[in-house]
mmCIF file of C-alpha atoms in Angstrom:
data_model
loop_
_atom_site.group_PDB
_atom_site.id
_atom_site.type_symbol
_atom_site.label_atom_id
_atom_site.label_comp_id
_atom_site.label_asym_id
_atom_site.label_seq_id
_atom_site.Cartn_x
_atom_site.Cartn_y
_atom_site.Cartn_z
ATOM 1 C CA LEU N 964 59.073 -17.234 -48.758
ATOM 2 C CA ASP N 965 58.297 -16.035 -52.176
ATOM 3 C CA CYS N 966 55.646 -13.371 -51.928
ATOM 4 C CA GLY N 967 54.917 -12.919 -55.586
ATOM 5 C CA TRP N 968 53.965 -16.485 -55.682
ATOM 6 C CA LEU N 969 51.751 -16.447 -52.484
ATOM 7 C CA LEU N 970 49.716 -13.481 -54.170
ATOM 8 C CA GLN N 971 49.215 -15.240 -57.084
ATOM 9 C CA GLU N 972 47.871 -18.163 -55.602
ATOM 10 C CA ILE N 973 45.578 -16.105 -53.418
ATOM 11 C CA THR N 974 43.771 -14.572 -56.448
ATOM 12 C CA VAL N 975 42.857 -17.829 -57.299
ATOM 13 C CA VAL N 976 40.350 -17.427 -54.295
ATOM 14 C CA VAL N 977 40.048 -13.371 -54.307
ATOM 15 C CA ARG N 978 38.809 -12.844 -57.742
ATOM 16 C CA ARG N 979 35.525 -12.311 -59.798
ATOM 17 C CA PRO N 980 35.525 -15.454 -62.016
ATOM 18 C CA ASP N 981 33.355 -13.152 -64.388
ATOM 19 C CA LEU N 982 36.499 -11.226 -64.810
ATOM 20 C CA HIS N 983 39.098 -13.171 -64.199
ATOM 21 C CA PRO N 984 38.144 -16.808 -65.374
ATOM 22 C CA LEU N 985 40.417 -19.749 -64.505
ATOM 23 C CA PRO N 986 40.534 -22.901 -66.590
ATOM 24 C CA LEU N 987 39.390 -25.061 -63.349
ATOM 25 C CA ASP N 988 36.118 -22.816 -63.213
ATOM 26 C CA GLU N 989 34.711 -24.900 -66.278
ATOM 27 C CA HIS N 990 34.687 -28.232 -63.613
ATOM 28 C CA LEU N 991 33.625 -26.031 -60.586
ATOM 29 C CA SER N 992 31.441 -23.331 -61.596
ATOM 30 C CA GLU N 993 28.262 -25.697 -61.071
ATOM 31 C CA THR N 994 29.144 -26.723 -57.384
ATOM 32 C CA PRO N 995 27.594 -25.848 -54.270
ATOM 33 C CA ASN N 996 30.722 -24.610 -52.644
ATOM 34 C CA PHE N 997 32.031 -23.058 -55.591
ATOM 35 C CA THR N 998 28.418 -21.117 -55.725
ATOM 36 C CA GLU N 999 29.059 -20.069 -51.892
ATOM 37 C CA LEU N 1000 32.503 -18.707 -52.535
ATOM 38 C CA TYR N 1001 31.861 -16.338 -54.925
ATOM 39 C CA GLN N 1002 27.889 -15.393 -54.132
ATOM 40 C CA HIS N 1003 28.302 -15.703 -50.495
ATOM 41 C CA ALA N 1004 32.080 -14.837 -49.533
ATOM 42 C CA LEU N 1005 32.307 -18.275 -48.133
ATOM 43 C CA LEU N 1006 35.391 -20.460 -48.350
ATOM 44 C CA HIS N 1007 34.690 -24.281 -47.359
ATOM 45 C CA PRO N 1008 37.644 -26.227 -46.726
ATOM 46 C CA ALA N 1009 36.547 -28.967 -49.137
ATOM 47 C CA LEU N 1010 37.035 -26.602 -51.965
ATOM 48 C CA VAL N 1011 40.510 -25.861 -51.275
ATOM 49 C CA PRO N 1012 42.233 -28.740 -52.585
ATOM 50 C CA LYS N 1013 39.845 -28.314 -55.845
ATOM 51 C CA LEU N 1014 41.420 -24.684 -56.329
ATOM 52 C CA TYR N 1015 44.891 -25.764 -56.090
ATOM 53 C CA PRO N 1016 44.763 -29.375 -57.619
ATOM 54 C CA ASP N 1017 48.410 -29.202 -58.481
ATOM 55 C CA LEU N 1018 49.760 -28.275 -55.224
ATOM 56 C CA PRO N 1019 50.629 -30.582 -52.391
ATOM 57 C CA GLU N 1020 48.314 -30.415 -49.410
ATOM 58 C CA ALA N 1021 51.324 -28.414 -47.150
ATOM 59 C CA GLU N 1022 51.400 -25.647 -49.496
ATOM 60 C CA GLN N 1023 47.592 -25.260 -49.659
ATOM 61 C CA LEU N 1024 47.595 -24.940 -46.006
ATOM 62 C CA ARG N 1025 50.212 -22.473 -46.382
ATOM 63 C CA ILE N 1026 48.250 -20.271 -48.779
ATOM 64 C CA LEU N 1027 45.243 -20.318 -46.057
ATOM 65 C CA ASN N 1028 47.421 -19.907 -43.374
ATOM 66 C CA VAL N 1029 48.825 -16.683 -44.737
ATOM 67 C CA MET N 1030 45.201 -15.909 -45.862
ATOM 68 C CA LEU N 1031 43.926 -15.692 -42.350
ATOM 69 C CA LEU N 1032 47.037 -13.753 -41.032
ATOM 70 C CA ALA N 1033 46.886 -10.978 -43.404
ATOM 71 C CA GLY N 1034 43.121 -10.892 -43.157
ATOM 72 C CA PHE N 1035 41.868 -12.143 -46.561
ATOM 73 C CA ALA N 1036 40.217 -15.011 -44.960
ATOM 74 C CA VAL N 1037 38.392 -15.223 -41.069
ATOM 75 C CA PRO N 1038 37.037 -18.236 -39.466
ATOM 76 C CA VAL N 1039 33.594 -17.284 -38.738
ATOM 77 C CA LEU N 1040 29.856 -18.260 -39.076
ATOM 78 C CA ALA N 1041 30.140 -21.690 -37.383
ATOM 79 C CA ALA N 1042 26.857 -22.633 -38.568
ATOM 80 C CA HIS N 1043 28.531 -22.833 -42.141
ATOM 81 C CA HIS N 1044 30.629 -25.980 -41.259
ATOM 82 C CA GLY N 1045 33.926 -24.415 -40.581
ATOM 83 C CA ALA N 1046 33.680 -22.066 -43.899
ATOM 84 C CA PHE N 1047 35.953 -18.900 -43.891
ATOM 85 C CA LEU N 1048 34.503 -15.825 -44.435
ATOM 86 C CA ILE N 1049 36.142 -13.951 -47.708
ATOM 87 C CA PRO N 1050 35.617 -10.350 -46.931
ATOM 88 C CA ALA N 1051 36.781 -9.030 -50.047
ATOM 89 C CA LEU N 1052 34.316 -11.306 -51.992
ATOM 90 C CA LEU N 1053 31.260 -9.382 -49.911
ATOM 91 C CA PRO N 1054 28.573 -7.432 -51.926
ATOM 92 C CA THR N 1055 29.155 -3.814 -51.973
ATOM 93 C CA ASN N 1056 26.079 -2.979 -50.057
ATOM 94 C CA LEU N 1057 23.222 -4.166 -48.276
ATOM 95 C CA GLU N 1058 19.903 -3.980 -50.151
ATOM 96 C CA ALA N 1059 18.047 -2.810 -47.117
ATOM 97 C CA LEU N 1060 19.335 -1.293 -43.291
ATOM 98 C CA PRO N 1061 17.203 -0.967 -40.248
ATOM 99 C CA ASP N 1062 16.198 2.435 -39.065
ATOM 100 C CA THR N 1063 18.796 3.318 -36.663
ATOM 101 C CA SER N 1064 17.295 6.837 -35.720
ATOM 102 C CA GLY N 1065 17.357 7.140 -31.941
ATOM 103 C CA TRP N 1066 20.041 4.416 -31.665
ATOM 104 C CA CYS N 1067 23.858 4.962 -29.425
ATOM 105 C CA ARG N 1068 25.960 6.368 -32.084
ATOM 106 C CA VAL N 1069 29.907 6.095 -32.046
ATOM 107 C CA ILE N 1070 32.486 6.911 -34.481
ATOM 108 C CA LEU N 1071 35.678 5.162 -34.810
ATOM 109 C CA ALA N 1072 38.665 7.209 -36.342
ATOM 110 C CA VAL N 1073 42.273 6.373 -36.950
ATOM 111 C CA HIS N 1074 44.385 9.347 -36.659
ATOM 112 C CA SER N 1075 48.175 10.428 -36.143
ATOM 113 C CA THR N 1076 48.633 12.068 -32.793
ATOM 114 C CA ASP N 1077 50.545 14.586 -34.811
ATOM 115 C CA CYS N 1078 47.607 15.506 -36.512
ATOM 116 C CA LEU N 1079 46.075 16.821 -33.975
ATOM 117 C CA PRO N 1080 47.095 20.280 -31.979
ATOM 118 C CA ARG N 1081 47.214 20.485 -28.570
ATOM 119 C CA GLY N 1082 43.825 21.385 -26.738
ATOM 120 C CA GLU N 1083 41.892 20.696 -30.180
ATOM 121 C CA SER N 1084 38.734 18.851 -30.047
ATOM 122 C CA PHE N 1085 37.662 15.935 -31.915
ATOM 123 C CA THR N 1086 34.929 17.632 -34.288
ATOM 124 C CA MET N 1087 33.129 16.634 -37.495
ATOM 125 C CA ALA N 1088 35.594 18.990 -39.199
ATOM 126 C CA VAL N 1089 38.713 17.743 -37.972
ATOM 127 C CA LEU N 1090 37.630 14.272 -38.889
ATOM 128 C CA SER N 1091 36.836 14.771 -42.329
ATOM 129 C CA GLN N 1092 40.227 16.723 -42.591
ATOM 130 C CA ARG N 1093 42.728 14.406 -40.462
ATOM 131 C CA CYS N 1094 41.492 10.912 -39.991
ATOM 132 C CA ARG N 1095 41.959 8.409 -42.749
ATOM 133 C CA GLN N 1096 40.506 4.691 -43.200
ATOM 134 C CA PRO N 1097 43.397 2.465 -43.368
ATOM 135 C CA ILE N 1098 42.645 -0.381 -46.374
ATOM 136 C CA GLY N 1099 41.092 -3.405 -44.921
ATOM 137 C CA LEU N 1100 39.858 -2.292 -41.431
ATOM 138 C CA PHE N 1101 36.396 -2.462 -42.242
ATOM 139 C CA ALA N 1102 36.318 -5.590 -43.560
ATOM 140 C CA ARG N 1103 38.557 -6.829 -40.364
ATOM 141 C CA LEU N 1104 36.246 -5.317 -38.163
ATOM 142 C CA VAL N 1105 33.102 -6.970 -39.412
ATOM 143 C CA ALA N 1106 34.571 -10.007 -39.710
ATOM 144 C CA LYS N 1107 35.768 -10.269 -36.373
ATOM 145 C CA LEU N 1108 32.037 -8.869 -34.621
ATOM 146 C CA ALA N 1109 30.630 -11.249 -37.316
ATOM 147 C CA GLN N 1110 32.781 -14.032 -35.406
ATOM 148 C CA LEU N 1111 32.104 -12.820 -31.758
ATOM 149 C CA SER N 1112 28.448 -13.004 -32.626
ATOM 150 C CA GLN N 1113 28.898 -16.856 -33.077
ATOM 151 C CA LEU N 1114 29.161 -16.874 -29.783
ATOM 152 C CA SER N 1115 26.267 -15.384 -28.319
ATOM 153 C CA GLN N 1116 22.752 -17.562 -27.946
ATOM 154 C CA ASP N 1117 21.107 -15.149 -31.042
ATOM 155 C CA THR N 1118 21.332 -17.481 -34.072
ATOM 156 C CA THR N 1119 20.324 -14.329 -36.365
ATOM 157 C CA GLU N 1120 22.461 -14.535 -39.024
ATOM 158 C CA PRO N 1121 25.123 -11.626 -39.950
ATOM 159 C CA ARG N 1122 24.228 -9.633 -42.702
ATOM 160 C CA LEU N 1123 27.477 -8.369 -44.595
ATOM 161 C CA SER N 1124 28.935 -6.597 -47.239
ATOM 162 C CA GLN N 1125 31.904 -4.154 -48.165
ATOM 163 C CA HIS N 1126 30.722 -0.964 -46.649
ATOM 164 C CA THR N 1127 27.573 -1.685 -44.505
ATOM 165 C CA ALA N 1128 26.656 -4.727 -42.005
ATOM 166 C CA VAL N 1129 24.159 -5.862 -39.399
ATOM 167 C CA ILE N 1130 25.264 -8.412 -37.021
ATOM 168 C CA HIS N 1131 23.610 -9.334 -33.369
ATOM 169 C CA LEU N 1132 25.366 -9.673 -30.490
ATOM 170 C CA GLY N 1133 23.515 -11.174 -27.895
ATOM 171 C CA ASN N 1134 20.146 -8.948 -27.252
ATOM 172 C CA ILE N 1135 22.228 -5.973 -28.991
ATOM 173 C CA ALA N 1136 21.882 -5.084 -32.704
ATOM 174 C CA VAL N 1137 25.033 -3.434 -34.202
ATOM 175 C CA VAL N 1138 24.860 -1.631 -37.734
ATOM 176 C CA LEU N 1139 28.408 -0.746 -39.177
ATOM 177 C CA ALA N 1140 29.122 1.503 -42.277
ATOM 178 C CA LYS N 1141 31.838 3.238 -43.502
ATOM 179 C CA ASN N 1142 31.792 7.123 -43.913
ATOM 180 C CA ARG N 1143 34.073 8.177 -46.573
ATOM 181 C CA GLU N 1144 33.048 11.737 -45.829
ATOM 182 C CA LEU N 1145 34.736 11.680 -42.516
ATOM 183 C CA GLY N 1146 37.165 8.720 -43.160
ATOM 184 C CA CYS N 1147 35.747 6.736 -40.209
ATOM 185 C CA ILE N 1148 33.557 3.897 -39.440
ATOM 186 C CA GLU N 1149 30.207 4.591 -37.954
ATOM 187 C CA LEU N 1150 28.562 1.972 -35.603
ATOM 188 C CA ARG N 1151 24.776 2.289 -34.114
ATOM 189 C CA PHE N 1152 23.602 0.156 -31.201
ATOM 190 C CA GLN N 1153 20.196 -1.006 -30.125
ATOM 191 C CA SER N 1154 19.049 -3.525 -27.436
ATOM 192 C CA ASN N 1155 16.318 -5.620 -29.037
ATOM 193 C CA ASP N 1156 14.568 -4.964 -25.616
ATOM 194 C CA GLY N 1157 14.166 -1.193 -26.673
ATOM 195 C CA ARG N 1158 16.466 -0.178 -23.781
ATOM 196 C CA GLY N 1159 19.244 0.396 -25.781
ATOM 197 C CA LEU N 1160 23.153 0.513 -25.222
ATOM 198 C CA VAL N 1161 24.232 3.607 -23.305
ATOM 199 C CA GLY N 1162 27.941 4.431 -23.625
ATOM 200 C CA GLN N 1163 29.893 4.906 -20.240
#
């Protein structure tokens, strides 16, 4: 398995065409699937052969499978006919977020057990000093929650970006945001019926 070759082929998809154009862009840039990919981070299966016209179908599938395994692509948003979400192509932030005052707040922090002395509690100071958010964690969490949202009866489309997201899981609204100061992810929950979500 040539990892260098795979990474090079993955960047055919995961890139900004305005900064890293390819010759094929001239023929694809006006097509709906190309627009969906680079404006809405949705890769439609029908676009894959057009992005890799010189590769056999087996190689195209290998690239897509590696992207799925590595989290570069996530099968999500069933309403878009089997399109894959490409988290790295999401916009940086959402333009507007709901008012989350009074919502249940959860902090998701990744830390090493060696970093927390016995008896020390998780204060905000401890989080900011000792927790670091792994690269790609937020994108994978958002993509997985968006995937779960498709299983609920709520038809509200997830609003996703690289740093914030609004997702509906049944009657529960979830707002996620990266907290760079604390090195963690914040999740805020509220039920649409107003009762809220109480952590047990």
